[in-house]
CSV table of C-alpha atoms in Angstrom, one decimal:
chain,number,residue,atom,x,y,z
N,8,UNK,CA,11.7,-31.1,-10.8
N,9,UNK,CA,13.9,-28.2,-9.8
N,10,UNK,CA,14.2,-27.1,-6.2
N,11,UNK,CA,15.5,-23.9,-4.8
N,12,UNK,CA,16.5,-23.7,-1.1
N,13,UNK,CA,16.7,-20.4,0.7
N,14,UNK,CA,17.3,-19.6,4.4
N,15,UNK,CA,14.2,-18.7,6.4
N,16,UNK,CA,13.9,-16.5,9.4
N,17,UNK,CA,11.5,-18.5,11.5
N,18,UNK,CA,13.7,-18.0,14.6
N,19,UNK,CA,13.6,-14.2,14.2
N,20,UNK,CA,9.8,-13.8,13.9
N,21,UNK,CA,8.2,-11.8,16.7
N,22,UNK,CA,6.6,-14.0,19.4
N,23,UNK,CA,3.1,-15.1,18.4
N,24,UNK,CA,3.7,-14.8,14.6
N,25,UNK,CA,3.1,-18.2,12.9
N,26,UNK,CA,6.2,-19.8,11.4
N,27,UNK,CA,4.6,-20.0,8.0
N,28,UNK,CA,4.9,-16.2,7.7
N,29,UNK,CA,8.6,-16.7,7.0
N,30,UNK,CA,7.7,-18.3,3.6
N,31,UNK,CA,4.7,-16.3,2.5
N,32,UNK,CA,6.8,-14.1,0.3
N,33,UNK,CA,7.9,-17.1,-1.9
N,34,UNK,CA,4.3,-18.0,-2.8
N,35,UNK,CA,4.4,-15.1,-5.3
N,36,UNK,CA,6.6,-17.2,-7.5
N,37,UNK,CA,5.2,-20.7,-7.2
N,38,UNK,CA,2.4,-22.4,-5.3
N,39,UNK,CA,4.7,-25.2,-4.2
N,40,UNK,CA,6.5,-23.7,-1.2
N,41,UNK,CA,7.4,-25.5,2.0
N,42,UNK,CA,9.3,-24.9,5.2
N,43,UNK,CA,11.7,-27.6,6.1
N,44,UNK,CA,14.1,-27.2,9.1
N,45,UNK,CA,15.8,-23.9,8.6
N,46,UNK,CA,15.0,-23.4,4.9
N,47,UNK,CA,12.3,-22.2,2.5
N,48,UNK,CA,12.0,-24.7,-0.3
N,49,UNK,CA,10.5,-23.8,-3.7
N,50,UNK,CA,9.7,-26.2,-6.5
N,51,UNK,CA,9.9,-23.9,-9.6
N,52,UNK,CA,10.0,-26.3,-12.6
N,53,UNK,CA,6.4,-25.5,-13.6
N,54,UNK,CA,6.6,-21.7,-13.1
N,55,UNK,CA,10.2,-20.6,-14.0
N,56,UNK,CA,9.2,-19.9,-17.7
N,57,UNK,CA,6.6,-17.5,-16.5
N,58,UNK,CA,9.3,-15.3,-14.9
N,59,UNK,CA,11.6,-15.2,-18.0
N,60,UNK,CA,13.6,-18.4,-17.4
N,61,UNK,CA,15.7,-19.8,-14.6
N,62,UNK,CA,18.3,-17.1,-14.5
N,63,UNK,CA,15.7,-14.3,-14.3
N,64,UNK,CA,13.8,-16.1,-11.6
N,65,UNK,CA,17.0,-16.6,-9.6
N,66,UNK,CA,17.6,-12.9,-9.7
N,67,UNK,CA,14.1,-12.1,-8.6
N,68,UNK,CA,14.2,-14.6,-5.7
N,69,UNK,CA,17.4,-13.0,-4.4
N,70,UNK,CA,15.9,-9.5,-4.6
N,71,UNK,CA,12.6,-10.4,-2.9
N,72,UNK,CA,14.3,-12.6,-0.3
N,73,UNK,CA,16.5,-9.7,0.8
N,74,UNK,CA,13.6,-7.4,1.1
N,75,UNK,CA,11.5,-10.0,2.9
N,76,UNK,CA,14.3,-10.7,5.4
N,77,UNK,CA,14.9,-7.1,6.0
N,78,UNK,CA,11.2,-6.5,6.6
N,79,UNK,CA,10.9,-9.3,9.1
N,80,UNK,CA,14.1,-8.3,10.9
N,81,UNK,CA,13.9,-4.5,10.9
N,82,UNK,CA,10.5,-3.5,9.7
N,83,UNK,CA,8.9,-1.8,6.7
N,84,UNK,CA,11.6,0.8,5.9
N,85,UNK,CA,14.2,-1.8,4.7
N,86,UNK,CA,11.5,-4.0,3.1
N,87,UNK,CA,10.4,-1.2,0.9
N,88,UNK,CA,13.9,0.1,0.0
N,89,UNK,CA,14.4,0.1,-3.8
N,90,UNK,CA,18.1,-0.8,-3.5
N,91,UNK,CA,19.9,-2.9,-1.0
N,92,UNK,CA,22.7,-1.3,0.9
N,93,UNK,CA,26.1,-1.9,-0.6
N,94,UNK,CA,28.0,-2.2,2.6
N,95,UNK,CA,25.6,-4.3,4.5
N,96,UNK,CA,25.3,-8.0,5.0
N,97,UNK,CA,26.5,-10.4,2.3
N,98,UNK,CA,23.8,-11.9,0.0
N,99,UNK,CA,22.0,-14.8,1.6
N,100,UNK,CA,22.9,-18.2,0.2
N,101,UNK,CA,20.8,-20.0,-2.4
N,102,UNK,CA,21.0,-23.6,-3.5
N,103,UNK,CA,19.4,-25.5,-6.4
N,104,UNK,CA,19.1,-29.2,-6.9
N,105,UNK,CA,16.8,-31.9,-8.4
N,106,UNK,CA,15.3,-32.8,-5.0
N,107,UNK,CA,14.4,-30.9,-1.9
N,108,UNK,CA,16.8,-32.7,0.4
N,109,UNK,CA,19.7,-32.2,-2.0
N,110,UNK,CA,18.9,-28.5,-2.2
N,111,UNK,CA,18.7,-28.2,1.6
N,112,UNK,CA,22.1,-30.1,2.0
N,113,UNK,CA,23.8,-27.7,-0.4
N,114,UNK,CA,22.3,-24.7,1.4
N,115,UNK,CA,23.8,-26.0,4.6
N,116,UNK,CA,27.2,-26.3,3.0
N,117,UNK,CA,27.0,-22.8,1.7
N,118,UNK,CA,26.0,-21.5,5.1
N,119,UNK,CA,29.0,-23.2,6.6
N,120,UNK,CA,31.2,-21.7,3.9
N,121,UNK,CA,32.2,-25.2,2.7
N,122,UNK,CA,32.5,-26.0,-1.0
N,123,UNK,CA,30.1,-28.5,-2.6
N,124,UNK,CA,31.5,-32.0,-3.4
N,125,UNK,CA,32.5,-32.8,-6.9
N,126,UNK,CA,29.7,-35.4,-7.1
N,127,UNK,CA,26.2,-34.5,-5.8
N,128,UNK,CA,24.5,-36.1,-3.9
N,129,UNK,CA,27.1,-38.9,-3.4
N,130,UNK,CA,29.8,-36.8,-1.8
N,131,UNK,CA,27.5,-34.8,0.6
N,132,UNK,CA,28.6,-35.0,4.3
N,133,UNK,CA,26.4,-36.8,6.8
N,134,UNK,CA,25.6,-33.6,8.8
N,135,UNK,CA,23.8,-32.1,5.8
N,136,UNK,CA,20.9,-34.7,6.1
N,137,UNK,CA,18.8,-34.3,9.2
N,138,UNK,CA,17.9,-38.0,9.4
N,139,UNK,CA,21.6,-38.9,9.5
N,140,UNK,CA,22.6,-36.4,12.2
N,141,UNK,CA,21.7,-38.6,15.3
N,142,UNK,CA,23.8,-41.5,13.9
N,143,UNK,CA,26.7,-39.4,12.5
N,144,UNK,CA,29.2,-40.5,15.2
N,145,UNK,CA,28.5,-44.2,14.8
N,146,UNK,CA,28.6,-44.0,11.0
N,147,UNK,CA,31.9,-42.2,11.0
N,148,UNK,CA,33.4,-44.9,13.3
N,149,UNK,CA,32.3,-47.4,10.6
N,150,UNK,CA,34.1,-45.3,8.0
N,151,UNK,CA,31.0,-43.8,6.4
N,152,UNK,CA,31.4,-40.0,5.9
N,153,UNK,CA,29.2,-39.4,2.9
N,154,UNK,CA,25.6,-40.1,1.8
N,155,UNK,CA,26.9,-42.6,-0.8
N,156,UNK,CA,28.8,-44.5,1.8
N,157,UNK,CA,25.8,-45.0,4.0
N,158,UNK,CA,23.7,-46.0,1.0
N,159,UNK,CA,26.3,-48.7,0.1
N,160,UNK,CA,25.8,-50.4,3.5
N,161,UNK,CA,23.7,-53.6,3.5
N,162,UNK,CA,20.2,-52.3,3.7
N,163,UNK,CA,18.7,-54.9,6.1
N,164,UNK,CA,21.6,-54.5,8.6
N,165,UNK,CA,21.5,-50.7,8.4
N,166,UNK,CA,17.8,-50.7,8.9
N,167,UNK,CA,18.0,-52.9,12.0
N,168,UNK,CA,20.8,-50.8,13.5
N,169,UNK,CA,19.7,-47.2,12.6
N,170,UNK,CA,16.0,-47.6,11.8
N,171,UNK,CA,14.2,-47.2,8.5
N,172,UNK,CA,14.0,-43.4,8.7
N,173,UNK,CA,17.6,-42.6,7.5
N,174,UNK,CA,17.3,-45.1,4.6
N,175,UNK,CA,14.0,-43.6,3.6
N,176,UNK,CA,15.4,-40.1,3.7
N,177,UNK,CA,18.3,-41.2,1.5
N,178,UNK,CA,15.8,-42.6,-1.0
N,179,UNK,CA,13.9,-39.4,-1.0
N,180,UNK,CA,17.2,-37.4,-1.5
N,181,UNK,CA,18.0,-39.5,-4.5
N,182,UNK,CA,14.5,-39.1,-5.9
N,183,UNK,CA,13.8,-42.8,-5.6
N,184,UNK,CA,10.9,-42.4,-3.2
N,185,UNK,CA,8.2,-39.7,-3.0
N,186,UNK,CA,8.9,-36.9,-0.5
N,187,UNK,CA,5.6,-35.4,0.7
N,188,UNK,CA,6.0,-31.9,2.1
N,189,UNK,CA,3.4,-29.7,3.9
N,190,UNK,CA,2.8,-26.9,1.3
N,191,UNK,CA,2.3,-23.5,2.7
N,192,UNK,CA,-1.2,-22.1,2.4
N,193,UNK,CA,-2.1,-18.5,2.9
N,194,UNK,CA,-4.9,-17.5,5.3
N,195,UNK,CA,-7.9,-15.9,3.6
N,196,UNK,CA,-7.6,-12.8,5.9
N,197,UNK,CA,-4.5,-11.3,7.4
N,198,UNK,CA,-4.6,-11.0,11.2
N,199,UNK,CA,-1.2,-11.2,12.9
N,200,UNK,CA,-0.8,-11.0,16.7
N,201,UNK,CA,2.6,-10.5,18.3
N,202,UNK,CA,3.9,-10.2,21.9
N,203,UNK,CA,6.1,-7.2,22.5
N,204,UNK,CA,9.6,-8.0,23.7
N,205,UNK,CA,9.2,-5.4,26.4
N,206,UNK,CA,6.3,-3.3,27.6
N,207,UNK,CA,5.9,-0.3,25.3
N,208,UNK,CA,5.1,3.2,26.6
N,209,UNK,CA,5.6,5.2,23.4
N,210,UNK,CA,4.6,5.2,19.8
N,211,UNK,CA,8.2,4.6,18.7
N,212,UNK,CA,8.4,1.4,20.7
N,213,UNK,CA,5.1,0.2,19.1
N,214,UNK,CA,6.4,1.0,15.7
N,215,UNK,CA,9.3,-1.3,16.0
N,216,UNK,CA,7.1,-4.4,16.4
N,217,UNK,CA,4.5,-3.0,14.0
N,218,UNK,CA,7.1,-2.6,11.4
N,219,UNK,CA,8.0,-6.3,11.6
N,220,UNK,CA,4.3,-7.2,11.3
N,221,UNK,CA,4.2,-5.1,8.2
N,222,UNK,CA,7.0,-7.2,6.8
N,223,UNK,CA,4.8,-10.3,7.2
N,224,UNK,CA,1.9,-8.4,5.6
N,225,UNK,CA,4.1,-7.6,2.7
N,226,UNK,CA,4.7,-11.3,2.0
N,227,UNK,CA,1.0,-12.0,2.3
N,228,UNK,CA,0.0,-9.3,-0.1
N,229,UNK,CA,2.6,-10.3,-2.7
N,230,UNK,CA,1.5,-13.9,-2.6
N,231,UNK,CA,-2.1,-12.9,-3.1
N,232,UNK,CA,-1.3,-10.2,-5.7
N,233,UNK,CA,-3.3,-7.7,-3.6
N,234,UNK,CA,-2.9,-4.3,-2.1
N,235,UNK,CA,-4.2,-3.1,1.2
N,236,UNK,CA,-6.9,-0.4,1.5
N,237,UNK,CA,-7.4,-0.4,5.2
N,238,UNK,CA,-5.2,-1.5,8.2
N,239,UNK,CA,-6.2,-1.8,11.8
N,240,UNK,CA,-3.5,-1.8,14.5
N,241,UNK,CA,-4.9,-2.9,17.9
N,242,UNK,CA,-3.0,-3.1,21.2
N,243,UNK,CA,-3.7,-4.6,24.6
N,244,UNK,CA,-2.9,-2.5,27.7
N,245,UNK,CA,-0.7,-4.0,30.4
N,246,UNK,CA,-2.8,-2.3,33.2
N,247,UNK,CA,-6.5,-2.5,33.9
N,248,UNK,CA,-6.5,0.4,36.3
N,249,UNK,CA,-4.2,3.5,36.5
N,250,UNK,CA,-4.4,6.0,39.4
N,251,UNK,CA,-7.7,4.6,40.4
N,252,UNK,CA,-9.2,5.0,36.9
N,253,UNK,CA,-10.6,2.0,35.0
N,254,UNK,CA,-8.8,1.6,31.6
N,255,UNK,CA,-10.2,0.1,28.4
N,256,UNK,CA,-8.6,-3.3,27.8
N,257,UNK,CA,-7.6,-2.4,24.2
N,258,UNK,CA,-6.9,0.5,22.0
N,259,UNK,CA,-6.8,0.6,18.2
N,260,UNK,CA,-6.5,2.9,15.2
N,261,UNK,CA,-7.4,2.4,11.5
N,262,UNK,CA,-5.3,3.6,8.5
N,263,UNK,CA,-7.0,3.9,5.1
N,264,UNK,CA,-5.4,4.4,1.7
N,265,UNK,CA,-6.9,5.8,-1.4
N,266,UNK,CA,-5.5,3.1,-3.6
N,267,UNK,CA,-4.6,-0.5,-3.0
N,268,UNK,CA,-0.9,-0.6,-2.2
N,269,UNK,CA,2.0,-2.8,-1.1
N,270,UNK,CA,4.2,0.1,-0.2
N,271,UNK,CA,5.1,-0.7,3.4
N,272,UNK,CA,7.3,2.4,3.8
N,273,UNK,CA,4.2,4.5,3.0
N,274,UNK,CA,2.0,2.5,5.4
N,275,UNK,CA,4.6,2.8,8.1
N,276,UNK,CA,4.7,6.6,7.7
N,277,UNK,CA,0.9,6.7,8.0
N,278,UNK,CA,1.0,4.5,11.2
N,279,UNK,CA,3.7,6.8,12.6
N,280,UNK,CA,1.7,9.9,12.0
N,281,UNK,CA,-1.5,8.4,13.5
N,282,UNK,CA,0.3,7.0,16.5
N,283,UNK,CA,2.0,10.4,17.1
N,284,UNK,CA,-1.4,12.0,17.5
N,285,UNK,CA,-2.9,9.2,19.7
N,286,UNK,CA,-1.2,8.9,23.1
N,287,UNK,CA,-1.3,5.6,24.8
N,288,UNK,CA,-3.6,5.3,27.8
N,289,UNK,CA,-1.3,2.8,29.5
N,290,UNK,CA,1.8,0.6,28.8
N,291,UNK,CA,1.2,-1.9,26.0
N,292,UNK,CA,2.3,-5.6,25.9
N,293,UNK,CA,0.6,-7.0,22.8
N,294,UNK,CA,-0.1,-5.9,19.2
N,295,UNK,CA,-2.4,-7.2,16.5
N,296,UNK,CA,-2.2,-6.1,12.9
N,297,UNK,CA,-5.2,-6.7,10.6
N,298,UNK,CA,-5.8,-6.0,7.0
N,299,UNK,CA,-9.5,-5.1,7.1
N,300,UNK,CA,-9.8,-4.2,3.4
N,301,UNK,CA,-7.8,-5.4,0.4
N,302,UNK,CA,-8.2,-5.3,-3.3
N,303,UNK,CA,-6.5,-6.9,-6.3
N,304,UNK,CA,-3.5,-5.0,-7.3
N,305,UNK,CA,-3.4,-4.1,-11.0
N,306,UNK,CA,-0.3,-5.3,-12.6
N,307,UNK,CA,1.9,-2.8,-14.4
N,308,UNK,CA,2.4,-3.1,-18.1
N,309,UNK,CA,5.6,-2.4,-20.0
N,310,UNK,CA,5.6,0.7,-22.2
N,311,UNK,CA,7.9,2.1,-24.7
N,312,UNK,CA,7.4,5.6,-23.2
N,313,UNK,CA,8.4,6.7,-19.7
N,314,UNK,CA,5.6,7.5,-17.3
N,315,UNK,CA,4.4,11.1,-17.7
N,316,UNK,CA,7.2,11.9,-20.1
N,317,UNK,CA,9.9,11.6,-17.4
N,318,UNK,CA,12.9,10.5,-19.4
N,319,UNK,CA,15.3,10.0,-16.5
N,320,UNK,CA,13.1,7.2,-14.9
N,321,UNK,CA,13.0,8.9,-11.5
N,322,UNK,CA,9.6,8.7,-9.8
N,323,UNK,CA,8.6,10.7,-6.7
N,324,UNK,CA,5.8,10.2,-4.2
N,325,UNK,CA,2.5,9.6,-5.9
N,326,UNK,CA,-0.4,11.9,-5.5
N,327,UNK,CA,-2.6,9.7,-3.3
N,328,UNK,CA,0.4,8.9,-1.0
N,329,UNK,CA,1.2,12.6,-0.6
N,330,UNK,CA,-2.5,13.3,0.3
N,331,UNK,CA,-2.7,10.4,2.8
N,332,UNK,CA,0.6,11.5,4.5
N,333,UNK,CA,-0.6,15.1,4.9
N,334,UNK,CA,-4.0,14.0,6.0
N,335,UNK,CA,-2.6,11.7,8.7
N,336,UNK,CA,-0.3,14.5,9.9
N,337,UNK,CA,-2.6,17.5,9.9
N,338,UNK,CA,-6.0,15.7,10.1
N,339,UNK,CA,-8.4,14.8,7.3
N,340,UNK,CA,-10.4,18.0,7.5
N,341,UNK,CA,-7.3,20.1,6.8
N,342,UNK,CA,-6.6,18.6,3.4
N,343,UNK,CA,-9.5,19.1,1.0
N,344,UNK,CA,-10.2,18.8,-2.7
N,345,UNK,CA,-13.0,20.3,-4.8
N,346,UNK,CA,-15.9,18.0,-5.8
N,347,UNK,CA,-18.0,19.0,-8.9
N,348,UNK,CA,-21.7,19.5,-8.5
N,349,UNK,CA,-24.4,19.6,-11.2
N,350,UNK,CA,-25.5,23.2,-10.4
N,351,UNK,CA,-25.5,26.3,-12.6
N,352,UNK,CA,-24.9,28.7,-9.7
N,353,UNK,CA,-21.2,29.5,-9.7
N,354,UNK,CA,-20.9,29.3,-5.9
N,355,UNK,CA,-22.6,25.9,-5.9
N,356,UNK,CA,-20.7,24.3,-8.8
N,357,UNK,CA,-18.3,22.6,-6.4
N,358,UNK,CA,-18.0,21.6,-2.7
N,359,UNK,CA,-14.9,20.9,-0.7
N,360,UNK,CA,-14.4,17.5,1.0
N,361,UNK,CA,-11.6,15.7,2.7
N,362,UNK,CA,-9.1,14.6,0.1
N,363,UNK,CA,-8.4,11.3,1.8
N,364,UNK,CA,-12.0,10.2,1.4
N,365,UNK,CA,-12.2,11.0,-2.3
N,366,UNK,CA,-10.0,8.2,-3.8
N,367,UNK,CA,-7.8,8.5,-6.8
N,368,UNK,CA,-10.2,10.3,-9.1
N,369,UNK,CA,-8.9,13.7,-8.1
N,370,UNK,CA,-5.3,12.9,-8.6
N,371,UNK,CA,-3.4,14.9,-11.3
N,372,UNK,CA,-2.7,11.6,-13.2
N,373,UNK,CA,-6.4,10.8,-13.5
N,374,UNK,CA,-7.3,14.4,-14.6
N,375,UNK,CA,-4.6,14.2,-17.3
N,376,UNK,CA,-5.6,10.7,-18.5
N,377,UNK,CA,-2.6,10.1,-20.7
N,378,UNK,CA,-0.1,7.6,-19.5
N,379,UNK,CA,-2.3,5.9,-17.0
N,380,UNK,CA,-5.1,5.4,-19.5
N,381,UNK,CA,-7.8,6.6,-17.1
N,382,UNK,CA,-10.6,8.8,-18.2
N,383,UNK,CA,-10.1,12.4,-17.4
N,384,UNK,CA,-12.5,14.2,-15.0
N,385,UNK,CA,-15.1,16.5,-16.6
N,386,UNK,CA,-14.4,20.1,-16.7
N,387,UNK,CA,-16.5,22.4,-14.4
N,388,UNK,CA,-18.3,23.9,-17.4
N,389,UNK,CA,-19.3,20.4,-18.6
N,390,UNK,CA,-20.5,19.4,-15.1
N,391,UNK,CA,-22.6,22.6,-15.0
N,392,UNK,CA,-24.1,22.0,-18.4
N,393,UNK,CA,-22.5,25.1,-20.1
N,394,UNK,CA,-19.7,25.3,-22.5
N,395,UNK,CA,-20.1,28.3,-24.8
N,396,UNK,CA,-19.7,31.1,-22.2
N,397,UNK,CA,-17.3,29.3,-19.9
N,398,UNK,CA,-14.4,31.3,-21.2
N,399,UNK,CA,-15.9,34.4,-19.6
N,400,UNK,CA,-15.9,33.0,-16.1
N,401,UNK,CA,-13.4,34.6,-13.7
N,402,UNK,CA,-10.7,32.8,-11.8
N,403,UNK,CA,-11.9,34.1,-8.4
N,404,UNK,CA,-15.3,34.4,-6.9
N,405,UNK,CA,-16.3,37.0,-4.3
N,406,UNK,CA,-18.0,35.1,-1.4
N,407,UNK,CA,-20.7,36.1,-0.6
N,408,UNK,CA,-21.6,38.3,-3.6
N,409,UNK,CA,-21.5,42.0,-2.7
N,410,UNK,CA,-24.4,44.3,-3.6
N,411,UNK,CA,-23.6,47.2,-5.8
N,412,UNK,CA,-24.9,50.7,-5.8
N,413,UNK,CA,-26.6,52.2,-8.8
N,414,UNK,CA,-26.1,55.4,-10.7
N,415,UNK,CA,-29.2,55.6,-12.8
N,416,UNK,CA,-29.3,52.1,-14.3
N,417,UNK,CA,-25.6,51.5,-14.2
N,418,UNK,CA,-23.9,49.5,-11.4
N,419,UNK,CA,-21.1,51.2,-9.6
N,420,UNK,CA,-17.9,49.8,-8.0
N,421,UNK,CA,-15.5,52.6,-7.1
N,422,UNK,CA,-17.2,54.4,-10.0
N,423,UNK,CA,-19.7,53.4,-12.8
N,424,UNK,CA,-19.0,50.1,-14.6
N,425,UNK,CA,-19.0,49.7,-18.3
N,426,UNK,CA,-20.6,46.4,-19.4
N,427,UNK,CA,-18.4,44.6,-21.9
N,428,UNK,CA,-20.1,41.2,-22.5
N,429,UNK,CA,-23.4,39.6,-21.5
N,430,UNK,CA,-25.9,38.9,-20.4
N,431,UNK,CA,-25.4,35.2,-19.6
N,432,UNK,CA,-28.4,33.8,-17.8
N,433,UNK,CA,-28.3,31.2,-15.0
N,434,UNK,CA,-31.3,29.6,-13.4
N,435,UNK,CA,-31.2,27.1,-10.6
N,436,UNK,CA,-32.1,26.4,-7.0
N,437,UNK,CA,-35.7,25.5,-7.7
N,438,UNK,CA,-35.3,22.1,-6.2
N,439,UNK,CA,-34.4,23.8,-2.9
N,440,UNK,CA,-37.4,26.1,-3.0
N,441,UNK,CA,-35.0,29.0,-3.7
N,442,UNK,CA,-35.4,29.6,-7.4
N,443,UNK,CA,-32.8,32.1,-8.7
N,444,UNK,CA,-32.5,33.8,-12.1
N,445,UNK,CA,-29.4,35.7,-12.7
N,446,UNK,CA,-27.9,37.6,-15.7
N,447,UNK,CA,-24.1,37.8,-15.6
N,448,UNK,CA,-22.0,40.5,-17.3
N,449,UNK,CA,-18.3,41.2,-17.8
N,450,UNK,CA,-17.8,44.8,-16.7
N,451,UNK,CA,-14.8,47.1,-16.1
N,452,UNK,CA,-13.7,50.6,-15.1
N,453,UNK,CA,-10.4,52.3,-14.5
N,454,UNK,CA,-10.4,51.8,-10.7
N,455,UNK,CA,-11.1,48.1,-10.4
N,456,UNK,CA,-10.2,46.7,-13.8
N,457,UNK,CA,-12.3,43.8,-15.1
N,458,UNK,CA,-14.9,42.2,-12.8
N,459,UNK,CA,-17.9,39.8,-13.1
N,460,UNK,CA,-21.3,41.1,-12.0
N,461,UNK,CA,-24.8,40.0,-12.2
N,462,UNK,CA,-28.3,41.4,-11.8
N,463,UNK,CA,-31.2,39.7,-10.2
N,464,UNK,CA,-34.9,40.6,-10.2
N,465,UNK,CA,-36.4,41.1,-6.7
N,466,UNK,CA,-40.0,41.7,-5.8
N,467,UNK,CA,-43.2,41.3,-7.8
N,468,UNK,CA,-43.2,41.2,-11.5
N,469,UNK,CA,-44.9,44.5,-11.9
N,470,UNK,CA,-43.4,46.4,-8.9
N,471,UNK,CA,-40.0,44.8,-8.5
N,472,UNK,CA,-36.6,46.0,-9.6
N,473,UNK,CA,-33.1,44.7,-10.5
N,474,UNK,CA,-30.4,44.5,-7.9
N,475,UNK,CA,-26.8,44.3,-8.9
N,476,UNK,CA,-24.0,42.1,-7.3
N,477,UNK,CA,-20.3,41.8,-7.6
N,478,UNK,CA,-19.4,38.1,-7.9
N,479,UNK,CA,-16.0,37.6,-9.5
N,480,UNK,CA,-12.5,39.0,-10.2
N,481,UNK,CA,-10.3,38.4,-13.2
N,482,UNK,CA,-6.6,37.9,-12.6
């Protein structure tokens, strides 16, 4: 067995957050994780090869430990930072040993900035084993200052004087007796309450505690290899009545993402944007963060080529994150994308819907296919069932189509138009009891350049006539 001991931040968790949240982040690397005193203990002998060996796993643990601690201490911004600050705190200590108690003892020596003994565990001080701490003064008066010295005492006499617990702990530290530990288990659903350190009256004050709850969420998501699709932040009002007006006991808001994500910096921005647009009805004293919808997070694959041909390795904000951030800031109805429709009429070939509700299928990466391996979206001409004449379609439509005057049989737009190509016939709307048959032409004259026009028969078959309309402009 090989144990790794890392300091936990149980004492720094917000009030109401379970202590187990301090170790959730480590469950990503091994299912054998336990909290013991002030440490997170991981047994990694069975999983280290999956991470590229012991040295690679050690580096990953240091990186993720720093981000997890930053998230629990300060919130989501530090937890999502790609690089740790150079001039900040020193790296947290990490100890490794064949047993859990030996690893914990070495961690305590490192935290106290004391060098390890030449012989482990024989030379470890008494204070590094929790079971020996209550008896340390008596043992030192007897000349016992190390674990080996205590273990060398007559066992029966030591058991009568100090009890069986210190001797049992020494046996477990040496690996001579089993050491059962309560393994951490993740809850099936993430719901984290927290008491605010002071009554909050603004969105900025709520965000401070919400950011620390997002740090706990980050560990939960990493351990479950999932990303969040919807978050709900609920708060409890400190007052039931304000200026004689009854207040609701709680308030809440929901944040949705287009793709499953673990990016807490992005989630914090979305929360900040939403809270800025939702004033508090009364001071708040309690928060609850819930992950109402999650999905398995697809694991990235290594590639010989940089993503999207970017050779410098720099990556900016993804499409769906940019859309979600603008939708949260301006409102969902203000950021729209076109959605293709199976209709031949040009003005009905697409409709505009809120981009945040459309998911990732409208992102540039998905339309390109390419590096992401996703199927590209169909072109408008394919969705409408035409391909041969699509090259004649204009870039801009005139909405609504404008009727044109006639000079004899020729349509006029600031002068007679000369027909260059056509007709191309469209027929549709019969399912709406508005059957339309149109014949489109490319036309031009010296005054307006090249335009797209169509004619449509109106009236009875024998007595009707053609009407002409201007419907498009070529750039």
